Short mmCIF file of C-alpha atoms and ligand atoms in Angstrom, two decimals:
data_model
loop_
_atom_site.label_atom_id
_atom_site.label_comp_id
_atom_site.label_asym_id
_atom_site.label_seq_id
_atom_site.Cartn_x
_atom_site.Cartn_y
_atom_site.Cartn_z
CA MET O 1489 94.29 86.42 91.18
CA PHE O 1490 93.96 89.20 93.72
CA THR O 1491 90.51 89.45 95.23
CA HIS O 1492 90.96 91.88 98.14
CA ALA O 1493 92.78 95.03 99.15
CA ILE O 1494 93.04 96.91 102.43
CA VAL O 1495 93.55 100.67 102.16
CA ARG O 1496 93.58 103.54 104.63
CA THR O 1497 92.50 107.10 103.80
CA PRO O 1498 95.26 109.70 104.28
CA GLY O 1499 94.61 111.96 107.27
CA PRO O 1500 94.76 115.77 107.39
CA ASP O 1501 98.21 115.39 109.00
CA ALA O 1502 99.73 113.52 106.01
CA ALA O 1503 102.30 116.29 105.46
CA ASP O 1504 103.75 115.50 108.91
CA GLY O 1505 104.91 112.05 107.78
CA LEU O 1506 108.52 111.03 107.24
CA THR O 1507 110.15 111.97 103.97
CA THR O 1508 113.53 112.48 102.37
CA ALA O 1509 112.03 113.95 99.18
CA THR O 1510 112.57 117.61 98.40
CA LEU O 1511 109.43 118.02 96.33
CA GLY O 1512 107.51 120.23 98.76
CA GLN O 1513 104.50 119.49 100.93
CA PRO O 1514 101.61 117.40 99.62
CA ASP O 1515 98.40 119.24 98.84
CA PRO O 1516 95.88 117.49 101.15
CA THR O 1517 92.95 117.80 98.74
CA LEU O 1518 94.93 116.54 95.77
CA LEU O 1519 96.38 113.71 97.87
CA LEU O 1520 92.86 112.58 98.76
CA ARG O 1521 91.80 112.80 95.12
CA GLN O 1522 94.79 110.76 93.94
CA HIS O 1523 94.20 108.22 96.70
CA ALA O 1524 90.54 107.89 95.72
CA ALA O 1525 91.51 107.35 92.05
CA TYR O 1526 93.94 104.65 93.17
CA VAL O 1527 91.30 102.85 95.20
CA GLN O 1528 88.83 103.11 92.33
CA THR O 1529 91.40 101.52 90.01
CA LEU O 1530 91.84 98.57 92.37
CA GLU O 1531 88.08 98.15 92.43
CA GLU O 1532 87.87 98.27 88.65
CA LEU O 1533 90.51 95.55 88.50
CA GLY O 1534 88.27 93.29 90.55
CA LEU O 1535 89.46 93.77 94.14
CA ALA O 1536 87.00 94.08 97.03
CA ILE O 1537 88.17 96.96 99.21
CA THR O 1538 88.40 97.15 102.99
CA HIS O 1539 88.51 100.89 103.75
CA LEU O 1540 90.18 101.99 106.97
CA PRO O 1541 89.79 105.53 108.32
CA PRO O 1542 92.75 107.89 108.91
CA LEU O 1543 94.75 107.07 112.04
CA PRO O 1544 95.15 110.32 113.98
CA GLY O 1545 98.71 110.89 115.20
CA HIS O 1546 100.12 108.48 112.59
CA PRO O 1547 100.59 110.58 109.46
CA ASP O 1548 102.19 107.73 107.43
CA ALA O 1549 99.55 105.14 108.33
CA TYR O 1550 97.93 105.25 104.86
CA PHE O 1551 101.09 103.51 103.58
CA VAL O 1552 99.47 100.31 104.84
CA GLU O 1553 101.82 98.06 102.89
CA ASP O 1554 104.54 98.64 105.49
CA ALA O 1555 102.50 97.45 108.48
CA ALA O 1556 101.58 93.90 107.45
CA LEU O 1557 102.27 91.07 105.01
CA ILE O 1558 99.45 88.87 103.77
CA PHE O 1559 100.29 85.45 102.34
CA PRO O 1560 97.77 82.80 101.28
CA GLU O 1561 98.61 80.79 104.42
CA LEU O 1562 98.96 83.48 107.09
CA ALA O 1563 99.53 87.15 107.83
CA VAL O 1564 102.43 88.85 109.58
CA LEU O 1565 102.25 92.14 111.42
CA THR O 1566 105.59 93.81 110.80
CA ARG O 1567 107.72 95.80 113.20
CA PRO O 1568 108.29 98.99 111.16
CA GLY O 1569 111.85 100.24 111.23
CA ALA O 1570 110.97 103.87 111.93
CA PRO O 1571 109.98 104.10 115.63
CA GLU O 1572 107.41 106.77 114.68
CA ARG O 1573 105.59 104.17 112.56
CA ARG O 1574 105.78 101.17 114.87
CA LEU O 1575 102.23 101.37 116.26
CA GLU O 1576 100.77 101.19 112.75
CA ALA O 1577 101.23 97.41 112.77
CA GLU O 1578 99.01 96.80 115.79
CA ALA O 1579 96.50 99.31 114.39
CA ILE O 1580 95.92 97.08 111.37
CA ALA O 1581 95.74 93.79 113.31
CA GLN O 1582 91.97 93.57 113.44
CA PRO O 1583 91.21 94.09 109.74
CA VAL O 1584 93.99 91.68 108.78
CA ALA O 1585 92.79 89.08 111.30
CA HIS O 1586 89.46 89.12 109.50
CA PHE O 1587 91.19 87.35 106.59
CA ARG O 1588 94.15 85.40 108.03
CA THR O 1589 95.72 84.04 111.21
CA VAL O 1590 98.02 86.82 112.43
CA HIS O 1591 101.66 86.37 113.47
CA ARG O 1592 103.93 89.12 114.77
CA LEU O 1593 107.55 90.09 114.35
CA THR O 1594 109.24 90.95 117.63
CA ASP O 1595 112.27 92.89 118.91
CA PRO O 1596 115.06 92.94 117.64
CA ALA O 1597 113.43 92.44 114.23
CA THR O 1598 112.53 95.48 112.18
CA LEU O 1599 110.82 95.13 108.83
CA ASP O 1600 108.71 97.34 106.56
CA GLY O 1601 106.41 95.65 104.07
CA GLY O 1602 107.89 97.90 101.37
CA ASP O 1603 111.04 95.81 101.67
CA VAL O 1604 109.26 92.54 100.85
CA LEU O 1605 108.84 91.36 97.25
CA VAL O 1606 107.17 87.99 96.73
CA VAL O 1607 107.86 86.19 93.44
CA ASN O 1608 106.12 82.81 93.47
CA GLN O 1609 107.65 80.94 96.44
CA THR O 1610 110.62 83.30 96.79
CA VAL O 1611 110.42 86.18 99.24
CA PHE O 1612 113.06 88.84 98.60
CA VAL O 1613 113.64 90.94 101.72
CA GLY O 1614 115.48 94.23 101.33
CA ILE O 1615 117.96 94.95 104.09
CA SER O 1616 117.55 98.69 104.38
CA GLU O 1617 117.44 101.52 106.89
CA ARG O 1618 114.04 100.12 107.91
CA THR O 1619 114.51 96.34 107.70
CA ASN O 1620 117.26 94.37 109.43
CA ALA O 1621 118.63 90.84 109.16
CA ALA O 1622 116.66 89.77 112.25
CA GLY O 1623 113.48 90.88 110.47
CA ALA O 1624 114.32 88.72 107.45
CA ALA O 1625 115.22 85.76 109.71
CA GLN O 1626 112.02 85.96 111.76
CA LEU O 1627 109.97 86.18 108.59
CA ALA O 1628 111.73 83.11 107.20
CA SER O 1629 110.87 81.15 110.36
CA LEU O 1630 107.17 81.95 109.81
CA LEU O 1631 107.24 80.89 106.14
CA PRO O 1632 108.55 77.32 105.90
CA GLY O 1633 107.21 76.83 102.37
CA TYR O 1634 109.10 79.83 101.00
CA THR O 1635 112.72 80.71 100.30
CA VAL O 1636 113.59 84.01 101.95
CA VAL O 1637 116.39 85.84 100.13
CA PRO O 1638 117.86 88.94 101.82
CA VAL O 1639 119.00 91.66 99.37
CA PRO O 1640 120.92 94.81 100.34
CA VAL O 1641 118.96 97.91 99.29
CA PRO O 1642 121.43 100.15 97.44
CA ALA O 1643 119.29 103.29 97.15
CA GLY O 1644 115.82 104.59 97.88
CA LEU O 1645 113.69 103.90 100.91
CA HIS O 1646 112.67 100.29 100.38
CA LEU O 1647 113.49 97.31 98.18
CA LYS O 1648 110.24 97.84 96.26
CA SER O 1649 111.23 101.47 95.60
CA SER O 1650 113.63 99.85 93.12
CA VAL O 1651 112.09 96.55 92.01
CA THR O 1652 108.57 95.24 91.47
CA LEU O 1653 106.89 92.56 89.41
CA ALA O 1654 105.74 93.52 85.90
CA GLY O 1655 103.10 91.00 84.93
CA SER O 1656 103.74 87.43 86.00
CA THR O 1657 107.13 86.85 84.38
CA HIS O 1658 109.26 90.00 84.53
CA LEU O 1659 110.83 92.19 87.16
CA LEU O 1660 110.96 95.94 86.60
CA LEU O 1661 114.06 97.27 88.34
CA THR O 1662 116.73 99.95 88.55
CA GLY O 1663 120.14 99.57 86.93
CA ALA O 1664 121.76 99.08 90.35
CA LEU O 1665 119.53 96.14 91.27
CA ALA O 1666 119.78 94.61 87.79
CA GLN O 1667 123.44 93.90 88.61
CA ARG O 1668 122.62 91.98 91.80
CA PRO O 1669 123.10 88.21 91.57
CA GLU O 1670 119.70 87.68 93.22
CA PHE O 1671 117.96 89.22 90.19
CA LYS O 1672 120.34 88.82 87.26
CA ALA O 1673 118.98 85.50 86.05
CA HIS O 1674 115.37 86.64 86.24
CA PRO O 1675 113.72 88.10 83.10
CA HIS O 1676 113.73 91.83 83.72
CA LEU O 1677 113.26 95.33 82.34
CA VAL O 1678 115.58 98.10 83.54
CA VAL O 1679 114.10 101.55 84.20
CA PRO O 1680 116.24 104.47 82.99
CA ASP O 1681 118.12 106.16 85.86
CA GLU O 1682 116.14 109.39 85.53
CA GLU O 1683 112.89 107.42 85.87
CA ALA O 1684 113.91 105.34 88.91
CA TYR O 1685 110.67 106.26 90.71
CA ALA O 1686 108.73 104.31 88.07
CA ALA O 1687 110.32 101.02 89.20
CA ASN O 1688 107.44 100.78 91.66
CA ILE O 1689 104.39 99.55 89.77
CA LEU O 1690 101.47 97.25 90.50
CA SER O 1691 100.62 94.11 88.57
CA LEU O 1692 97.02 93.24 89.31
CA ASN O 1693 95.06 90.50 87.61
CA GLY O 1694 96.82 90.96 84.29
CA THR O 1695 96.89 94.76 84.30
CA LEU O 1696 99.91 96.98 84.99
CA VAL O 1697 99.43 100.17 87.00
CA MET O 1698 102.21 102.75 86.73
CA PRO O 1699 102.74 106.37 87.83
CA ARG O 1700 102.20 109.19 85.33
CA GLY O 1701 105.15 111.05 83.87
CA PHE O 1702 107.62 108.28 83.00
CA PRO O 1703 107.42 107.87 79.21
CA ARG O 1704 110.51 105.71 78.77
CA THR O 1705 109.37 103.24 81.40
CA GLN O 1706 105.93 103.27 79.81
CA ALA O 1707 107.51 102.32 76.47
CA LEU O 1708 109.36 99.46 78.18
CA LEU O 1709 106.20 98.17 79.81
CA GLU O 1710 104.25 98.39 76.56
CA ARG O 1711 106.53 95.62 75.27
CA LEU O 1712 104.76 93.26 77.66
CA ALA O 1713 101.51 93.88 75.78
CA LEU O 1714 99.43 93.99 78.95
CA PRO O 1715 96.70 96.53 79.69
CA LEU O 1716 98.27 99.60 81.33
CA ARG O 1717 96.70 102.07 83.76
CA ILE O 1718 98.47 105.31 84.60
CA LEU O 1719 97.84 107.11 87.88
CA ASP O 1720 98.90 110.51 89.22
CA GLN O 1721 101.15 109.92 92.21
CA THR O 1722 102.70 113.38 92.68
CA GLU O 1723 101.45 113.94 96.24
CA VAL O 1724 102.40 110.47 97.48
CA GLN O 1725 105.85 110.84 95.90
CA LYS O 1726 106.41 113.95 98.02
CA MET O 1727 106.18 111.67 101.08
CA ASP O 1728 108.53 108.99 99.66
CA GLY O 1729 105.54 106.80 98.83
CA ALA O 1730 104.68 104.92 95.66
CA LEU O 1731 101.93 102.74 94.22
CA THR O 1732 102.53 99.54 96.18
CA CYS O 1733 102.70 101.33 99.55
CA LEU O 1734 99.06 102.40 99.45
CA SER O 1735 97.45 98.97 99.79
CA LEU O 1736 97.72 95.41 101.02
CA ARG O 1737 96.64 93.18 98.16
CA PHE O 1738 95.74 89.52 98.43
C1 CIR C 2211 107.94 106.58 105.27
O1 CIR C 2211 108.98 107.26 105.16
O2 CIR C 2211 107.86 105.60 105.97
C2 CIR C 2211 106.71 107.03 104.49
N1 CIR C 2211 106.67 108.46 104.40
C3 CIR C 2211 106.70 106.43 103.11
C4 CIR C 2211 106.49 104.95 103.12
C5 CIR C 2211 106.41 104.37 101.76
N2 CIR C 2211 106.08 103.00 101.82
C6 CIR C 2211 106.44 102.09 100.92
O3 CIR C 2211 107.21 102.39 99.99
N3 CIR C 2211 106.04 100.85 101.11
#
Protein backbone atom coordinates (compact mmCIF):
# COMPACT_ATOMS: atom_id res chain seq x y z
CA MET A 1 0.00 0.00 0.00
CA PHE A 2 1.17 3.51 -0.79
CA THR A 3 0.34 6.00 1.91
CA HIS A 4 2.32 9.12 0.91
CA ALA A 5 3.41 11.14 -2.08
CA ILE A 6 5.71 14.12 -2.47
CA VAL A 7 4.90 16.48 -5.35
CA ARG A 8 6.19 19.86 -6.48
CA THR A 9 4.09 22.46 -8.28
CA PRO A 10 5.43 23.39 -11.74
CA GLY A 11 6.88 26.90 -11.84
CA PRO A 12 6.17 29.66 -14.37
CA ASP A 13 9.49 28.73 -16.04
CA ALA A 14 8.43 25.11 -16.80
CA ALA A 15 8.80 25.70 -20.56
CA ASP A 16 12.54 26.32 -19.99
CA GLY A 17 13.11 22.71 -18.91
CA LEU A 18 14.98 20.10 -20.93
CA THR A 19 13.10 18.33 -23.68
CA THR A 20 13.64 16.36 -26.86
CA ALA A 21 9.92 16.38 -27.75
CA THR A 22 8.75 18.38 -30.74
CA LEU A 23 5.25 18.96 -29.45
CA GLY A 24 5.56 22.70 -28.80
CA GLN A 25 5.73 24.64 -25.55
CA PRO A 26 3.55 23.69 -22.60
CA ASP A 27 0.68 26.03 -21.79
CA PRO A 28 1.47 27.10 -18.19
CA THR A 29 -2.16 27.33 -17.10
CA LEU A 30 -3.08 23.96 -18.57
CA LEU A 31 0.07 22.40 -17.10
CA LEU A 32 -0.97 23.60 -13.65
CA ARG A 33 -4.50 22.29 -14.17
CA GLN A 34 -3.24 18.87 -15.29
CA HIS A 35 -0.81 18.76 -12.38
CA ALA A 36 -3.59 19.60 -9.92
CA ALA A 37 -5.80 16.84 -11.38
CA TYR A 38 -2.90 14.41 -10.97
CA VAL A 39 -2.38 15.35 -7.34
CA GLN A 40 -6.11 15.09 -6.67
CA THR A 41 -6.10 11.58 -8.15
CA LEU A 42 -3.30 10.51 -5.81
CA GLU A 43 -5.29 11.88 -2.90
CA GLU A 44 -8.42 10.06 -4.01
CA LEU A 45 -6.40 6.84 -4.13
CA GLY A 46 -5.53 7.28 -0.47
CA LEU A 47 -2.13 9.02 -0.50
CA ALA A 48 -1.32 11.86 1.90
CA ILE A 49 0.39 14.59 -0.11
CA THR A 50 3.46 16.63 0.77
CA HIS A 51 3.24 19.70 -1.50
CA LEU A 52 6.48 21.47 -2.38
CA PRO A 53 6.49 24.92 -3.99
CA PRO A 54 8.08 25.64 -7.40
CA LEU A 55 11.87 25.83 -7.29
CA PRO A 56 12.87 29.05 -9.09
CA GLY A 57 15.72 28.54 -11.55
CA HIS A 58 15.02 24.79 -11.78
CA PRO A 59 12.33 24.44 -14.43
CA ASP A 60 12.31 20.60 -14.32
CA ALA A 61 12.12 20.36 -10.53
CA TYR A 62 8.44 19.30 -10.54
CA PHE A 63 9.64 15.98 -12.00
CA VAL A 64 10.46 15.04 -8.41
CA GLU A 65 10.79 11.34 -9.19
CA ASP A 66 14.24 11.95 -10.66
CA ALA A 67 15.73 13.57 -7.55
CA ALA A 68 15.22 10.86 -4.92
CA LEU A 69 14.36 7.21 -4.31
CA ILE A 70 12.29 6.19 -1.31
CA PHE A 71 12.45 2.59 -0.11
CA PRO A 72 10.80 1.21 3.04
CA GLU A 73 14.22 1.06 4.72
CA LEU A 74 15.90 4.28 3.56
CA ALA A 75 15.94 7.07 1.00
CA VAL A 76 18.57 7.96 -1.58
CA LEU A 77 19.15 11.40 -3.03
CA THR A 78 20.16 10.82 -6.62
CA ARG A 79 22.80 12.60 -8.65
CA PRO A 80 20.77 13.57 -11.75
CA GLY A 81 22.55 12.94 -15.01
CA ALA A 82 21.75 16.33 -16.54
CA PRO A 83 24.05 18.90 -14.86
CA GLU A 84 21.22 21.46 -15.11
CA ARG A 85 19.12 19.25 -12.79
CA ARG A 86 21.75 18.22 -10.28
CA LEU A 87 20.79 20.67 -7.50
CA GLU A 88 17.24 19.31 -7.45
CA ALA A 89 18.39 16.38 -5.32
CA GLU A 90 19.66 18.53 -2.44
CA ALA A 91 16.54 20.70 -2.76
CA ILE A 92 14.36 17.73 -1.83
CA ALA A 93 16.56 16.46 1.02
CA GLN A 94 14.57 18.03 3.83
CA PRO A 95 11.10 16.77 2.88
CA VAL A 96 12.49 13.30 2.21
CA ALA A 97 14.40 13.28 5.51
CA HIS A 98 11.08 13.82 7.25
CA PHE A 99 10.18 10.22 6.30
CA ARG A 100 13.45 8.28 5.94
CA THR A 101 17.17 8.30 6.71
CA VAL A 102 18.79 9.94 3.69
CA HIS A 103 21.78 8.57 1.76
CA ARG A 104 23.45 10.25 -1.20
CA LEU A 105 24.95 9.14 -4.48
CA THR A 106 28.30 10.77 -5.21
CA ASP A 107 30.57 11.52 -8.17
CA PRO A 108 31.14 9.66 -10.55
CA ALA A 109 27.64 8.20 -10.13
CA THR A 110 24.80 9.70 -12.11
CA LEU A 111 21.27 8.43 -11.73
CA ASP A 112 17.76 9.75 -12.39
CA GLY A 113 14.88 8.21 -10.46
CA GLY A 114 13.06 7.75 -13.78
CA ASP A 115 15.58 5.01 -14.52
CA VAL A 116 14.69 2.99 -11.42
CA LEU A 117 11.90 0.41 -11.46
CA VAL A 118 11.32 -1.58 -8.28
CA VAL A 119 9.55 -4.93 -8.60
CA ASN A 120 9.37 -6.60 -5.19
CA GLN A 121 13.03 -7.04 -4.13
CA THR A 122 14.43 -6.45 -7.61
CA VAL A 123 15.58 -2.98 -8.59
CA PHE A 124 15.95 -2.55 -12.36
CA VAL A 125 18.25 0.37 -13.16
CA GLY A 126 18.21 1.74 -16.69
CA ILE A 127 21.62 2.64 -18.04
CA SER A 128 20.75 5.68 -20.09
CA GLU A 129 22.00 9.11 -21.08
CA ARG A 130 21.20 10.13 -17.49
CA THR A 131 22.19 7.08 -15.43
CA ASN A 132 25.58 5.36 -15.53
CA ALA A 133 26.97 2.06 -14.27
CA ALA A 134 28.54 3.79 -11.26
CA GLY A 135 25.07 5.05 -10.32
CA ALA A 136 23.67 1.51 -10.43
CA ALA A 137 26.66 0.17 -8.44
CA GLN A 138 26.41 2.81 -5.71
CA LEU A 139 22.70 2.19 -5.41
CA ALA A 140 23.32 -1.54 -5.06
CA SER A 141 25.78 -0.91 -2.22
CA LEU A 142 23.06 1.00 -0.33
CA LEU A 143 20.45 -1.75 -0.82
CA PRO A 144 21.85 -5.03 0.51
CA GLY A 145 18.42 -6.67 0.68
CA TYR A 146 17.71 -6.07 -3.01
CA THR A 147 19.00 -7.39 -6.32
CA VAL A 148 20.02 -4.50 -8.56
CA VAL A 149 19.74 -5.38 -12.26
CA PRO A 150 21.19 -2.88 -14.77
CA VAL A 151 19.27 -2.72 -18.08
CA PRO A 152 20.38 -0.76 -21.16
CA VAL A 153 17.71 1.79 -22.13
CA PRO A 154 17.13 1.34 -25.87
CA ALA A 155 14.95 4.40 -26.51
CA GLY A 156 13.25 7.25 -24.71
CA LEU A 157 14.59 9.30 -21.85
CA HIS A 158 14.44 6.85 -18.96
CA LEU A 159 13.87 3.17 -18.28
CA LYS A 160 10.39 3.96 -16.95
CA SER A 161 9.57 5.79 -20.20
CA SER A 162 9.36 2.25 -21.58
CA VAL A 163 8.39 -0.05 -18.71
CA THR A 164 6.26 0.26 -15.57
CA LEU A 165 4.31 -2.03 -13.30
CA ALA A 166 0.67 -2.70 -14.21
CA GLY A 167 -1.00 -3.88 -11.02
CA SER A 168 1.05 -6.18 -8.83
CA THR A 169 1.82 -8.95 -11.32
CA HIS A 170 2.41 -7.53 -14.79
CA LEU A 171 4.87 -5.23 -16.49
CA LEU A 172 3.62 -2.87 -19.19
CA LEU A 173 6.43 -2.35 -21.68
CA THR A 174 7.49 -1.47 -25.21
CA GLY A 175 8.24 -4.10 -27.83
CA ALA A 176 11.97 -3.35 -27.60
CA LEU A 177 12.12 -4.01 -23.85
CA ALA A 178 9.88 -7.08 -24.10
CA GLN A 179 12.77 -8.77 -25.94
CA ARG A 180 15.27 -8.10 -23.13
CA PRO A 181 16.25 -11.17 -21.09
CA GLU A 182 15.75 -9.17 -17.88
CA PHE A 183 12.00 -8.90 -18.60
CA LYS A 184 11.14 -11.80 -20.90
CA ALA A 185 10.19 -14.25 -18.17
CA HIS A 186 8.02 -11.74 -16.34
CA PRO A 187 4.27 -11.62 -17.10
CA HIS A 188 3.88 -8.60 -19.34
CA LEU A 189 1.71 -6.59 -21.71
CA VAL A 190 3.32 -4.96 -24.75
CA VAL A 191 2.19 -1.47 -25.75
CA PRO A 192 1.77 -0.94 -29.51
CA ASP A 193 4.70 0.99 -31.03
CA GLU A 194 2.56 4.02 -31.85
CA GLU A 195 1.44 4.20 -28.21
CA ALA A 196 4.90 3.87 -26.63
CA TYR A 197 4.27 6.92 -24.42
CA ALA A 198 1.55 4.95 -22.61
CA ALA A 199 4.11 2.47 -21.24
CA ASN A 200 4.47 4.87 -18.32
CA ILE A 201 1.54 4.32 -15.98
CA LEU A 202 1.00 4.32 -12.23
CA SER A 203 -0.27 1.40 -10.20
CA LEU A 204 -1.52 2.74 -6.91
CA ASN A 205 -3.34 0.71 -4.28
CA GLY A 206 -5.06 -1.49 -6.83
CA THR A 207 -5.91 1.24 -9.34
CA LEU A 208 -4.17 1.88 -12.67
CA VAL A 209 -3.61 5.47 -13.79
CA MET A 210 -2.84 5.98 -17.48
CA PRO A 211 -2.52 8.95 -19.85
CA ARG A 212 -5.47 9.89 -22.08
CA GLY A 213 -5.38 9.17 -25.79
CA PHE A 214 -4.01 5.62 -25.98
CA PRO A 215 -7.03 3.40 -26.74
CA ARG A 216 -5.11 0.24 -27.63
CA THR A 217 -3.11 0.35 -24.42
CA GLN A 218 -6.32 1.04 -22.53
CA ALA A 219 -7.83 -2.12 -24.05
CA LEU A 220 -4.76 -4.10 -22.96
CA LEU A 221 -4.97 -2.77 -19.42
CA GLU A 222 -8.69 -3.49 -19.21
CA ARG A 223 -7.77 -7.17 -19.39
CA LEU A 224 -6.32 -6.84 -15.89
CA ALA A 225 -9.81 -5.96 -14.61
CA LEU A 226 -8.51 -3.28 -12.26
CA PRO A 227 -10.07 0.15 -11.78
CA LEU A 228 -8.60 2.55 -14.35
CA ARG A 229 -8.16 6.33 -14.12
CA ILE A 230 -7.25 8.34 -17.20
CA LEU A 231 -5.44 11.66 -16.92
CA ASP A 232 -4.58 14.37 -19.44
CA GLN A 233 -0.81 14.55 -19.70
CA THR A 234 -0.37 16.62 -22.88
CA GLU A 235 1.60 19.46 -21.28
CA VAL A 236 3.93 17.19 -19.31
CA GLN A 237 4.56 15.10 -22.43
CA LYS A 238 5.82 18.24 -24.19
CA MET A 239 8.63 18.32 -21.61
CA ASP A 240 9.48 14.59 -21.94
CA GLY A 241 7.65 13.88 -18.70
CA ALA A 242 5.09 11.21 -17.85
CA LEU A 243 2.91 10.07 -14.97
CA THR A 244 5.55 8.53 -12.71
CA CYS A 245 7.88 11.55 -12.96
CA LEU A 246 5.48 13.86 -11.14
CA SER A 247 5.64 12.28 -7.69
CA LEU A 248 7.60 10.23 -5.19
CA ARG A 249 5.25 7.57 -3.88
CA PHE A 250 5.82 5.46 -0.79
C1 LIG B 1 14.13 16.09 -18.24
O1 LIG B 1 14.48 16.06 -19.44
O2 LIG B 1 14.87 15.78 -17.33
C2 LIG B 1 12.72 16.54 -17.92
N1 LIG B 1 12.29 17.54 -18.85
C3 LIG B 1 11.76 15.38 -17.95
C4 LIG B 1 12.00 14.40 -16.84
C5 LIG B 1 11.02 13.29 -16.83
N2 LIG B 1 11.21 12.47 -15.69
C6 LIG B 1 10.91 11.18 -15.63
O3 LIG B 1 10.54 10.57 -16.64
N3 LIG B 1 11.12 10.56 -14.49
